[in-house]
Amino acid sequence: MLQLRDESAAEDAVQETLMAAIQGASGFAGQSSVRTWLIGILKHKVIDHLRRISREKPLTVATRPVEETDISDFDALFVADGHWAEAPCAWSNPDQSLQQSRFFEALERCLKGLPDATARAFMMREVMGIETDEICKELRISASNCWVMLYRARMSLRLCLEQTWFQGERE
Amino acid sequence: MRFNLNCKETSRLLSQGQDARLGLTERIALRLHLRVCDACTHFSAQLQFLRQAMQSWPGPEENPPE
Ligand SMILES: [Zn+2]
């Protein structure tokens, strides 16, 4: 276990360095081939990472991307005239939450509730900052479905965090 | 595209705005809606917070006991 932890810490360090490079640290800015190469590495890391967090979750029909791009199930979150059925609240002291490991546990539980391809697309976008067209290519989904998956992820996560953390028992 | 968005349309545009630069009309329509809608203003802040949270996320292996 110790070795695993060290390995993971080492990976994190590498990842951070690479991400800094990708996010436009000056030396790398013009070198698109280096950038492409780094993104290739990171994509695999993200996918491994996602496999680890979802390993206990049984596969369901919703793991097929085609099932995850249907937007009609979000209709329940809005009333007929397009207003929120339940209006999003102001989250108190969100920055403080980022200092708490319990917040990240809540976030992980919410992430685990996402369908696989949706979680994958969201992580690529938000953790790695990969552009949507590259995410679509990687996941083999159409560009028009890509934004639906990201929308789905954001709508689900914000609702989950609001219910389980910001209005829940955050202690 | 119309200028008077409802909340559902606004939420979709706000999400798309996290991934690509929106057109001028869309940006104006969003601004008009956000000026009068607290719920969507909260939603918008939450999307930005989600991004910040994902970037600060230490990853599933690291949950140091406190
Ligand atoms: Zn609204």
XYZ file of N, CA and C and ligand atoms in Angstrom:
712
model
N 0.822 -1.203 0.000
C 0.000 0.000 0.000
C 0.858 1.255 0.000
N 1.929 1.164 0.799
C 2.805 2.325 0.890
C 3.354 2.663 -0.484
N 3.755 1.583 -1.169
C 4.322 1.797 -2.493
C 3.304 2.448 -3.424
N 2.073 1.963 -3.337
C 1.023 2.541 -4.166
C 0.845 4.023 -3.887
N 0.871 4.345 -2.617
C 0.670 5.753 -2.249
C 1.800 6.613 -2.793
N 3.030 6.084 -2.663
C 4.180 6.850 -3.155
C 4.097 7.028 -4.667
N 3.710 5.915 -5.301
C 3.610 5.949 -6.740
C 2.584 7.000 -7.165
N 1.504 6.993 -6.418
C 0.454 7.942 -6.778
C 0.891 9.374 -6.510
N 1.642 9.566 -5.457
C 2.146 10.916 -5.174
C 3.110 11.366 -6.262
N 3.942 10.417 -6.718
C 4.887 10.736 -7.784
C 4.136 11.090 -9.062
N 3.104 10.306 -9.330
C 2.296 10.579 -10.511
C 1.668 11.956 -10.450
N 1.192 12.274 -9.248
C 0.566 13.577 -9.081
C 1.547 14.701 -9.393
N 2.762 14.509 -8.939
C 3.781 15.540 -9.157
C 4.037 15.701 -10.654
N 4.182 14.574 -11.332
C 4.407 14.615 -12.775
C 3.231 15.304 -13.454
N 2.054 14.893 -13.012
C 0.838 15.431 -13.613
C 0.756 16.949 -13.463
N 1.096 17.395 -12.263
C 1.049 18.834 -12.015
C 1.995 19.589 -12.938
N 3.190 19.021 -13.072
C 4.180 19.656 -13.931
C 3.683 19.716 -15.362
N 3.150 18.585 -15.808
C 2.668 18.531 -17.188
C 1.515 19.498 -17.403
N 0.642 19.559 -16.401
C -0.505 20.449 -16.542
C -0.069 21.903 -16.617
N 0.926 22.223 -15.812
C 1.448 23.590 -15.850
C 1.967 23.893 -17.251
N 2.639 22.897 -17.829
C 3.182 23.072 -19.174
C 2.055 23.292 -20.177
N 1.014 22.464 -20.046
C -0.090 22.550 -20.999
C -0.839 23.863 -20.859
N -0.985 24.275 -19.614
C -1.773 25.487 -19.403
C -1.014 26.751 -19.792
N -0.011 26.576 -20.602
C 0.580 27.745 -21.245
C 1.800 28.328 -20.564
N 2.504 27.531 -19.749
C 3.784 28.010 -19.244
C 4.600 28.401 -20.484
N 5.250 29.537 -20.411
C 5.753 30.198 -21.619
C 6.578 29.297 -22.541
N 7.481 28.528 -21.988
C 8.367 27.720 -22.816
C 7.642 26.772 -23.750
N 6.463 26.328 -23.320
C 5.756 25.330 -24.110
C 4.733 25.928 -25.072
N 4.487 27.226 -24.883
C 3.325 27.815 -25.557
C 3.264 27.537 -27.057
N 4.401 27.676 -27.741
C 4.350 27.549 -29.189
C 4.513 26.125 -29.707
N 4.833 25.213 -28.816
C 5.177 23.875 -29.295
C 3.970 22.959 -29.298
N 3.225 23.015 -30.361
C 1.964 22.262 -30.374
C 2.205 20.763 -30.332
N 3.319 20.297 -30.887
C 3.543 18.850 -30.878
C 3.813 18.356 -29.457
N 4.518 19.158 -28.694
C 4.757 18.801 -27.301
C 3.433 18.785 -26.545
N 2.618 19.791 -26.828
C 1.334 19.894 -26.166
C 0.465 18.661 -26.486
N 0.432 18.292 -27.752
C -0.366 17.147 -28.171
C 0.115 15.876 -27.481
N 1.433 15.758 -27.399
C 2.018 14.585 -26.779
C 1.644 14.517 -25.295
N 1.744 15.656 -24.627
C 1.418 15.703 -23.203
C -0.056 15.384 -22.971
N -0.911 15.923 -23.828
C -2.340 15.660 -23.668
C -2.625 14.174 -23.841
N -1.907 13.552 -24.773
C -2.056 12.111 -24.967
C -1.774 11.344 -23.684
N -0.688 11.706 -23.019
C -0.326 11.050 -21.767
C -1.395 11.294 -20.707
N -1.812 12.537 -20.605
C -2.764 12.892 -19.558
C -4.108 12.217 -19.762
N -4.509 12.083 -21.003
C -5.790 11.431 -21.279
C -5.791 10.025 -20.710
N -4.677 9.323 -20.931
C -4.619 7.962 -20.405
C -4.643 7.960 -18.893
N -3.955 8.941 -18.322
C -3.962 9.044 -16.864
C -5.370 9.278 -16.347
N -6.087 10.160 -17.017
C -7.457 10.460 -16.584
C -8.321 9.222 -16.680
N -8.161 8.489 -17.761
C -8.993 7.308 -17.952
C -8.680 6.250 -16.889
N -7.399 6.065 -16.597
C -7.024 5.137 -15.521
C -7.642 5.567 -14.207
N -7.513 6.852 -13.963
C -8.021 7.469 -12.769
C -9.523 7.207 -12.631
N -10.232 7.375 -13.742
C -11.683 7.179 -13.736
C -12.034 5.725 -13.521
N -11.233 4.843 -14.088
C -11.486 3.416 -13.878
C -11.368 3.098 -12.398
N -10.356 3.713 -11.759
C -10.159 3.435 -10.338
C -11.350 3.909 -9.517
N -11.820 5.136 -9.805
C -12.895 5.622 -8.952
C -14.211 4.919 -9.243
N -14.343 4.344 -10.432
C -15.638 3.733 -10.747
C -15.590 2.207 -10.660
N -14.476 1.669 -10.093
C -14.316 0.216 -10.171
C -15.397 -0.546 -9.404
N -15.960 0.089 -8.386
C -16.965 -0.626 -7.612
C -18.363 -0.425 -8.155
N -18.452 0.433 -9.142
C -19.787 0.732 -9.644
C -20.146 -0.242 -10.769
N -21.253 -0.956 -10.643
C -21.630 -1.887 -11.705
C -21.999 -1.134 -12.977
N -21.716 -1.764 -14.103
C -22.069 -1.129 -15.367
C -23.582 -1.171 -15.565
N -24.100 -0.120 -16.098
C -25.535 -0.071 -16.372
C -25.725 0.331 -17.818
N -26.948 0.291 -18.288
C -27.192 0.731 -19.666
C -26.749 2.164 -19.871
N -26.828 2.949 -18.807
C -26.493 4.365 -18.947
C -25.011 4.603 -19.201
N -24.187 3.554 -19.130
C -22.772 3.750 -19.411
C -22.527 3.882 -20.905
N -23.503 3.544 -21.727
C -23.317 3.759 -23.156
C -23.533 5.231 -23.469
N -22.555 5.851 -24.131
C -22.660 7.281 -24.371
C -23.998 7.692 -24.980
N -24.545 6.871 -25.857
C -25.774 7.285 -26.521
C -26.897 7.524 -25.512
N -26.865 6.774 -24.411
C -27.902 6.925 -23.389
C -27.659 8.190 -22.561
N -26.444 8.667 -22.619
C -26.091 9.787 -21.754
C -26.272 11.133 -22.437
N -26.685 11.095 -23.677
C -26.799 12.361 -24.393
C -28.254 12.760 -24.595
N -29.152 12.021 -23.980
C -30.566 12.379 -24.021
C -30.809 13.430 -22.947
N -31.284 14.570 -23.379
C -31.376 15.690 -22.454
C -32.761 15.796 -21.809
N -33.690 14.958 -22.272
C -35.074 15.133 -21.819
C -35.251 14.859 -20.331
N -34.353 14.053 -19.745
C -34.544 13.774 -18.324
C -34.192 14.979 -17.445
N -33.674 16.028 -18.060
C -33.443 17.233 -17.275
C -34.679 18.116 -17.210
N -35.690 17.741 -17.990
C -36.914 18.536 -17.996
C -37.536 18.615 -16.607
N -37.332 17.573 -15.805
C -37.921 17.552 -14.468
C -37.364 18.653 -13.571
N -36.182 19.157 -13.923
C -35.573 20.201 -13.092
C -36.178 21.580 -13.361
N -37.002 21.642 -14.413
C -37.614 22.922 -14.764
C -39.128 22.752 -14.882
N -39.851 23.819 -14.603
C -41.296 23.759 -14.825
C -41.590 24.120 -16.281
N -42.853 24.007 -16.658
C -43.231 24.110 -18.073
C -42.765 25.406 -18.740
N -42.782 26.516 -18.013
C -42.392 27.778 -18.654
C -40.879 28.009 -18.660
N -40.115 27.008 -18.215
C -38.664 27.119 -18.282
C -38.016 27.677 -17.025
N -38.807 27.955 -15.991
C -38.225 28.341 -14.708
C -37.720 27.109 -13.961
N -36.768 27.328 -13.053
C -36.279 26.231 -12.224
C -37.421 25.662 -11.377
N -37.519 24.348 -11.325
C -38.495 23.727 -10.427
C -38.065 23.994 -8.988
N -36.766 23.879 -8.764
C -36.210 24.215 -7.462
C -34.995 25.105 -7.708
N -35.118 26.364 -7.333
C -34.089 27.334 -7.688
C -32.766 27.038 -6.980
N -31.649 27.089 -7.721
C -30.336 26.941 -7.078
C -30.137 28.004 -5.986
N -29.540 27.597 -4.883
C -29.327 28.513 -3.749
C -27.964 29.187 -3.862
N -27.786 30.198 -3.026
C -26.448 30.758 -2.855
C -25.694 29.807 -1.927
N -24.525 29.349 -2.343
C -23.738 28.451 -1.498
C -22.879 29.297 -0.562
N -22.978 29.013 0.719
C -22.226 29.844 1.657
C -20.783 29.369 1.794
N -19.890 30.306 1.803
C -18.452 30.044 1.953
C -17.899 28.909 1.103
N -18.137 28.955 -0.204
C -17.630 27.854 -1.026
C -16.109 27.704 -0.938
N -15.404 28.837 -0.820
C -13.938 28.753 -0.770
C -13.457 27.968 0.437
N -14.199 28.118 1.524
C -13.845 27.399 2.744
C -13.971 25.890 2.537
N -14.982 25.504 1.740
C -15.175 24.077 1.460
C -13.948 23.471 0.799
N -13.282 24.280 -0.044
C -12.122 23.755 -0.766
C -10.959 23.428 0.164
N -11.049 23.897 1.404
C -9.998 23.593 2.378
C -10.302 22.318 3.164
N -11.478 21.745 2.929
C -11.901 20.623 3.774
C -11.863 19.305 3.003
N -11.179 18.311 3.571
C -11.113 17.031 2.867
C -12.495 16.378 2.809
N -13.334 16.689 3.784
C -14.691 16.136 3.744
C -15.492 16.655 2.556
N -15.184 17.865 2.131
C -15.858 18.372 0.933
C -15.496 17.524 -0.280
N -14.200 17.200 -0.399
C -13.778 16.429 -1.567
C -14.322 15.006 -1.529
N -14.549 14.490 -0.320
C -15.209 13.181 -0.222
C -16.637 13.281 -0.753
N -17.313 14.367 -0.393
C -18.676 14.577 -0.902
C -18.660 14.716 -2.421
N -17.670 15.461 -2.922
C -17.538 15.656 -4.368
C -17.322 14.311 -5.076
N -16.468 13.470 -4.490
C -16.213 12.154 -5.085
C -17.471 11.299 -5.117
N -18.237 11.357 -4.022
C -19.483 10.586 -4.020
C -20.408 11.070 -5.136
N -20.436 12.376 -5.325
C -21.281 12.927 -6.398
C -20.761 12.512 -7.774
N -19.433 12.519 -7.936
C -18.837 12.112 -9.217
C -19.161 10.654 -9.524
N -19.164 9.830 -8.477
C -19.446 8.409 -8.684
C -20.880 8.189 -9.154
N -21.748 9.139 -8.866
C -23.135 9.016 -9.293
C -23.340 9.312 -10.776
N -22.297 9.837 -11.431
C -22.436 10.154 -12.857
C -22.245 8.898 -13.698
N -22.944 8.828 -14.836
C -22.662 7.743 -15.790
C -21.202 7.830 -16.245
N -20.625 6.684 -16.601
C -19.184 6.617 -16.883
C -18.680 7.612 -17.923
N -19.289 7.591 -19.099
C -18.771 8.451 -20.167
C -18.950 9.923 -19.799
N -20.021 10.211 -19.088
C -20.273 11.576 -18.643
C -19.195 12.029 -17.661
N -18.892 11.166 -16.704
C -17.848 11.487 -15.737
C -16.516 11.675 -16.449
N -16.255 10.814 -17.396
C -14.995 10.871 -18.130
C -14.875 12.193 -18.893
N -15.948 12.540 -19.601
C -15.933 13.793 -20.366
C -15.740 14.987 -19.430
N -16.433 14.956 -18.322
C -16.362 16.069 -17.378
C -14.965 16.209 -16.778
N -14.365 15.075 -16.409
C -13.020 15.118 -15.826
C -11.989 15.601 -16.840
N -12.121 15.131 -18.057
C -11.184 15.599 -19.086
C -11.283 17.109 -19.242
N -12.512 17.580 -19.227
C -12.732 19.011 -19.412
C -12.258 19.814 -18.209
N -12.663 19.404 -17.011
C -12.454 20.252 -15.836
C -11.121 20.003 -15.126
N -10.676 18.763 -15.094
C -9.407 18.499 -14.409
C -8.239 18.786 -15.340
N -8.385 18.355 -16.574
C -7.274 18.481 -17.516
C -7.378 19.716 -18.403
N -8.559 20.308 -18.472
C -8.722 21.476 -19.335
C -8.641 21.151 -20.815
N -8.987 19.911 -21.173
C -8.949 19.512 -22.581
C -10.149 20.135 -23.304
N -9.906 20.585 -24.543
C -10.990 21.226 -25.295
C -12.043 20.204 -25.698
N -13.281 20.678 -25.844
C -14.382 19.744 -26.093
C -14.220 18.942 -27.380
N -13.658 19.549 -28.426
C -13.551 18.773 -29.670
C -12.615 17.579 -29.511
N -11.594 17.744 -28.671
C -10.701 16.610 -28.422
C -11.380 15.539 -27.568
N -12.224 15.998 -26.630
C -12.966 15.058 -25.790
C -13.925 14.231 -26.651
N -14.597 14.899 -27.565
C -15.535 14.200 -28.459
C -14.807 13.128 -29.256
N -13.637 13.488 -29.767
C -12.870 12.542 -30.568
C -12.501 11.329 -29.729
N -12.004 11.604 -28.516
C -11.570 10.531 -27.632
C -12.727 9.597 -27.269
N -13.876 10.165 -26.999
C -15.027 9.364 -26.568
C -15.889 8.907 -27.738
N -15.493 9.320 -28.937
C -16.222 8.946 -30.153
C -17.691 9.326 -30.082
N -17.943 10.549 -29.711
C -19.315 11.042 -29.746
C -19.351 12.323 -30.581
N -20.509 12.667 -31.052
C -20.614 13.856 -31.904
C -20.441 15.114 -31.065
N -20.049 16.190 -31.735
C -19.829 17.448 -31.023
C -21.109 17.910 -30.343
N -22.240 17.683 -31.011
C -23.495 18.165 -30.431
C -23.852 17.379 -29.166
N -23.409 16.131 -29.093
C -23.678 15.350 -27.885
C -22.703 15.669 -26.758
N -21.566 16.201 -27.137
C -20.528 16.478 -26.152
C -21.008 17.507 -25.123
N -21.607 18.583 -25.580
C -22.029 19.620 -24.649
C -23.174 19.122 -23.780
N -23.986 18.213 -24.328
C -25.077 17.664 -23.518
C -24.518 16.876 -22.338
N -23.451 16.112 -22.596
C -22.854 15.330 -21.512
C -22.238 16.240 -20.460
N -21.579 17.296 -20.919
C -20.973 18.216 -19.952
C -22.058 18.949 -19.159
N -23.123 19.288 -19.852
C -24.263 19.935 -19.184
C -24.867 18.990 -18.148
N -25.031 17.745 -18.551
C -25.573 16.727 -17.643
C -24.702 16.603 -16.388
N -23.409 16.551 -16.611
C -22.485 16.405 -15.485
C -22.623 17.586 -14.524
N -22.651 18.782 -15.093
C -22.698 19.982 -14.241
C -24.018 20.077 -13.499
N -25.110 19.789 -14.193
C -26.422 19.853 -13.547
C -26.514 18.828 -12.417
N -26.009 17.630 -12.670
C -26.077 16.582 -11.651
C -25.197 16.915 -10.456
N -23.976 17.356 -10.748
C -23.034 17.618 -9.656
C -23.478 18.784 -8.790
N -23.993 19.827 -9.414
C -24.387 20.979 -8.600
C -25.574 20.606 -7.702
N -26.486 19.823 -8.259
C -27.636 19.393 -7.474
C -27.185 18.493 -6.324
N -26.282 17.563 -6.655
C -25.788 16.620 -5.647
C -25.039 17.364 -4.537
N -24.168 18.291 -4.917
C -23.408 19.031 -3.904
C -24.322 19.908 -3.054
N -25.313 20.506 -3.710
C -26.227 21.361 -2.951
C -26.975 20.535 -1.912
N -27.422 19.344 -2.338
C -28.217 18.517 -1.433
C -27.377 17.837 -0.364
N -26.184 17.369 -0.761
C -25.429 16.551 0.185
C -24.378 17.345 0.957
N -24.029 18.525 0.455
C -22.971 19.271 1.151
C -23.465 20.642 1.613
N -23.866 21.464 0.660
C -24.156 22.845 1.044
C -25.431 22.991 1.873
N -26.383 22.068 1.659
C -27.557 22.095 2.525
C -27.555 20.922 3.484
N -26.538 20.070 3.343
C -26.507 18.855 4.146
C -25.795 19.093 5.468
N -25.359 18.005 6.037
C -24.689 18.095 7.331
C -23.204 18.239 7.092
N -22.763 19.464 6.892
C -21.343 19.634 6.561
C -20.487 19.776 7.801
N -21.094 19.964 8.932
C -20.330 20.046 10.186
C -19.178 21.012 10.124
N -31.912 34.291 -32.765
C -32.055 33.984 -31.354
C -32.710 35.136 -30.598
N -33.564 34.781 -29.657
C -34.273 35.792 -28.884
C -33.376 36.332 -27.761
N -33.736 37.497 -27.266
C -32.993 38.045 -26.137
C -33.568 37.598 -24.801
N -34.871 37.261 -24.795
C -35.459 36.870 -23.511
C -35.360 35.363 -23.272
N -34.340 34.991 -22.572
C -34.107 33.586 -22.260
C -34.916 33.192 -21.032
N -35.327 31.928 -20.974
C -35.844 31.423 -19.701
C -34.697 30.726 -18.958
N -34.982 30.245 -17.755
C -33.909 29.679 -16.925
C -33.295 28.425 -17.548
N -34.144 27.625 -18.172
C -33.661 26.397 -18.783
C -32.653 26.707 -19.887
N -33.017 27.651 -20.749
C -32.107 28.046 -21.827
C -30.844 28.688 -21.255
N -31.041 29.481 -20.206
C -29.898 30.146 -19.588
C -28.915 29.132 -19.021
N -29.443 28.096 -18.351
C -28.553 27.104 -17.743
C -27.731 26.392 -18.819
N -28.358 26.120 -19.958
C -27.629 25.453 -21.046
C -26.537 26.358 -21.612
N -26.896 27.613 -21.822
C -25.907 28.544 -22.374
C -24.746 28.764 -21.410
N -25.079 28.833 -20.113
C -24.004 29.035 -19.127
C -23.039 27.863 -19.144
N -23.586 26.654 -19.290
C -22.722 25.480 -19.365
C -21.875 25.528 -20.633
N -22.494 25.853 -21.750
C -21.734 25.949 -23.009
C -20.655 27.018 -22.934
N -20.963 28.073 -22.186
C -19.993 29.155 -22.033
C -18.747 28.730 -21.266
N -18.847 27.611 -20.527
C -17.684 27.081 -19.815
C -16.720 26.385 -20.784
N -17.215 26.062 -21.969
C -16.435 25.253 -22.900
C -16.054 25.979 -24.177
N -16.767 27.038 -24.487
C -16.473 27.771 -25.721
C -16.931 29.207 -25.534
N -16.359 30.087 -26.343
C -16.784 31.475 -26.261
C -18.131 31.609 -26.957
N -19.094 32.199 -26.252
C -20.430 32.354 -26.816
C -20.450 33.542 -27.777
N -21.464 33.561 -28.628
C -21.630 34.683 -29.543
C -22.079 35.935 -28.803
N -21.970 37.061 -29.473
C -22.306 38.337 -28.841
C -23.763 38.365 -28.385
N -24.659 37.914 -29.243
C -26.087 37.914 -28.903
C -26.345 37.063 -27.666
N -25.709 35.907 -27.630
C -25.885 35.015 -26.484
C -25.361 35.648 -25.207
N -24.222 36.296 -25.312
C -23.644 36.930 -24.119
C -24.540 38.056 -23.599
N -25.098 38.821 -24.533
C -25.992 39.906 -24.114
C -27.259 39.336 -23.481
N -27.823 38.313 -24.125
C -29.046 37.694 -23.608
C -28.808 37.131 -22.206
N -27.648 36.503 -22.023
C -27.312 35.955 -20.704
C -27.245 37.067 -19.666
N -26.559 38.130 -20.035
C -26.384 39.221 -19.085
C -27.740 39.807 -18.674
N -28.628 39.943 -19.671
C -29.966 40.478 -19.379
C -30.720 39.562 -18.417
N -30.604 38.257 -18.650
C -31.332 37.324 -17.790
C -30.736 37.305 -16.377
N -29.424 37.261 -16.312
C -28.772 37.176 -14.996
C -29.064 38.407 -14.145
N -29.290 39.541 -14.809
C -29.566 40.754 -14.064
C -30.868 40.646 -13.264
N -31.792 39.849 -13.784
C -33.099 39.773 -13.116
C -33.354 38.422 -12.445
N -32.402 37.498 -12.525
C -32.679 36.154 -12.016
C -31.611 35.695 -11.023
N -31.994 35.642 -9.748
C -31.067 35.189 -8.708
C -30.697 33.723 -8.877
N -31.686 32.912 -9.209
C -31.440 31.468 -9.315
C -30.343 31.175 -10.339
N -30.444 31.782 -11.507
C -29.438 31.540 -12.544
C -28.098 32.184 -12.181
N -28.148 33.288 -11.451
C -26.905 33.899 -10.984
C -26.190 32.948 -10.028
N -26.965 32.301 -9.158
C -26.368 31.297 -8.268
C -25.817 30.126 -9.077
N -26.602 29.695 -10.049
C -26.176 28.577 -10.887
C -24.851 28.905 -11.581
N -24.762 30.123 -12.105
C -23.551 30.544 -12.793
C -22.335 30.503 -11.860
N -22.537 30.993 -10.638
C -21.449 30.963 -9.655
C -21.076 29.525 -9.313
N -22.085 28.660 -9.268
C -21.819 27.262 -8.926
C -21.010 26.558 -10.012
N -21.269 26.900 -11.274
C -20.475 26.295 -12.349
C -19.011 26.693 -12.211
N -18.795 27.950 -11.873
C -17.404 28.393 -11.712
C -16.754 27.729 -10.508
N -17.556 27.559 -9.465
C -17.025 26.886 -8.289
C -16.697 25.426 -8.595
N -17.563 24.766 -9.366
C -17.307 23.369 -9.741
C -15.961 23.236 -10.445
N -15.701 24.161 -11.344
C -14.428 24.122 -12.071
C -13.253 24.274 -11.095
N -13.414 25.222 -10.198
C -12.364 25.469 -9.200
C -12.176 24.227 -8.314
N -13.286 23.621 -7.939
C -13.222 22.446 -7.067
C -12.538 21.281 -7.772
N -12.847 21.090 -9.051
C -12.239 19.981 -9.781
C -10.744 20.216 -9.953
N -10.356 21.480 -10.073
C -8.935 21.754 -10.229
C -8.184 21.657 -8.908
N -8.904 21.789 -7.813
C -8.260 21.655 -6.497
C -8.364 20.242 -5.963
N -9.101 19.395 -6.660
C -9.341 18.031 -6.191
C -8.031 17.254 -6.105
N -7.695 16.744 -4.929
C -6.426 16.024 -4.801
C -6.463 14.652 -5.467
N -7.618 14.134 -5.811
C -7.715 12.809 -6.416
C -8.137 11.783 -5.393
N -8.731 10.677 -5.835
C -9.352 9.724 -4.928
C -8.380 8.991 -4.002
N -7.102 8.858 -4.411
C -6.180 8.105 -3.552
C -5.794 8.878 -2.308
N -5.823 10.178 -2.440
C -5.301 10.973 -1.332
C -6.415 11.501 -0.451
N -6.701 10.768 0.580
C -7.609 11.273 1.598
C -6.908 11.200 2.943
N -5.977 12.107 3.167
C -5.187 12.020 4.389
C -6.097 12.106 5.619
N -5.889 11.213 6.576
C -6.678 11.287 7.804
C -6.351 12.575 8.558
N -7.357 13.149 9.176
C -7.098 14.415 9.872
C -7.098 14.232 11.368
Zn -33.055 32.224 -14.529
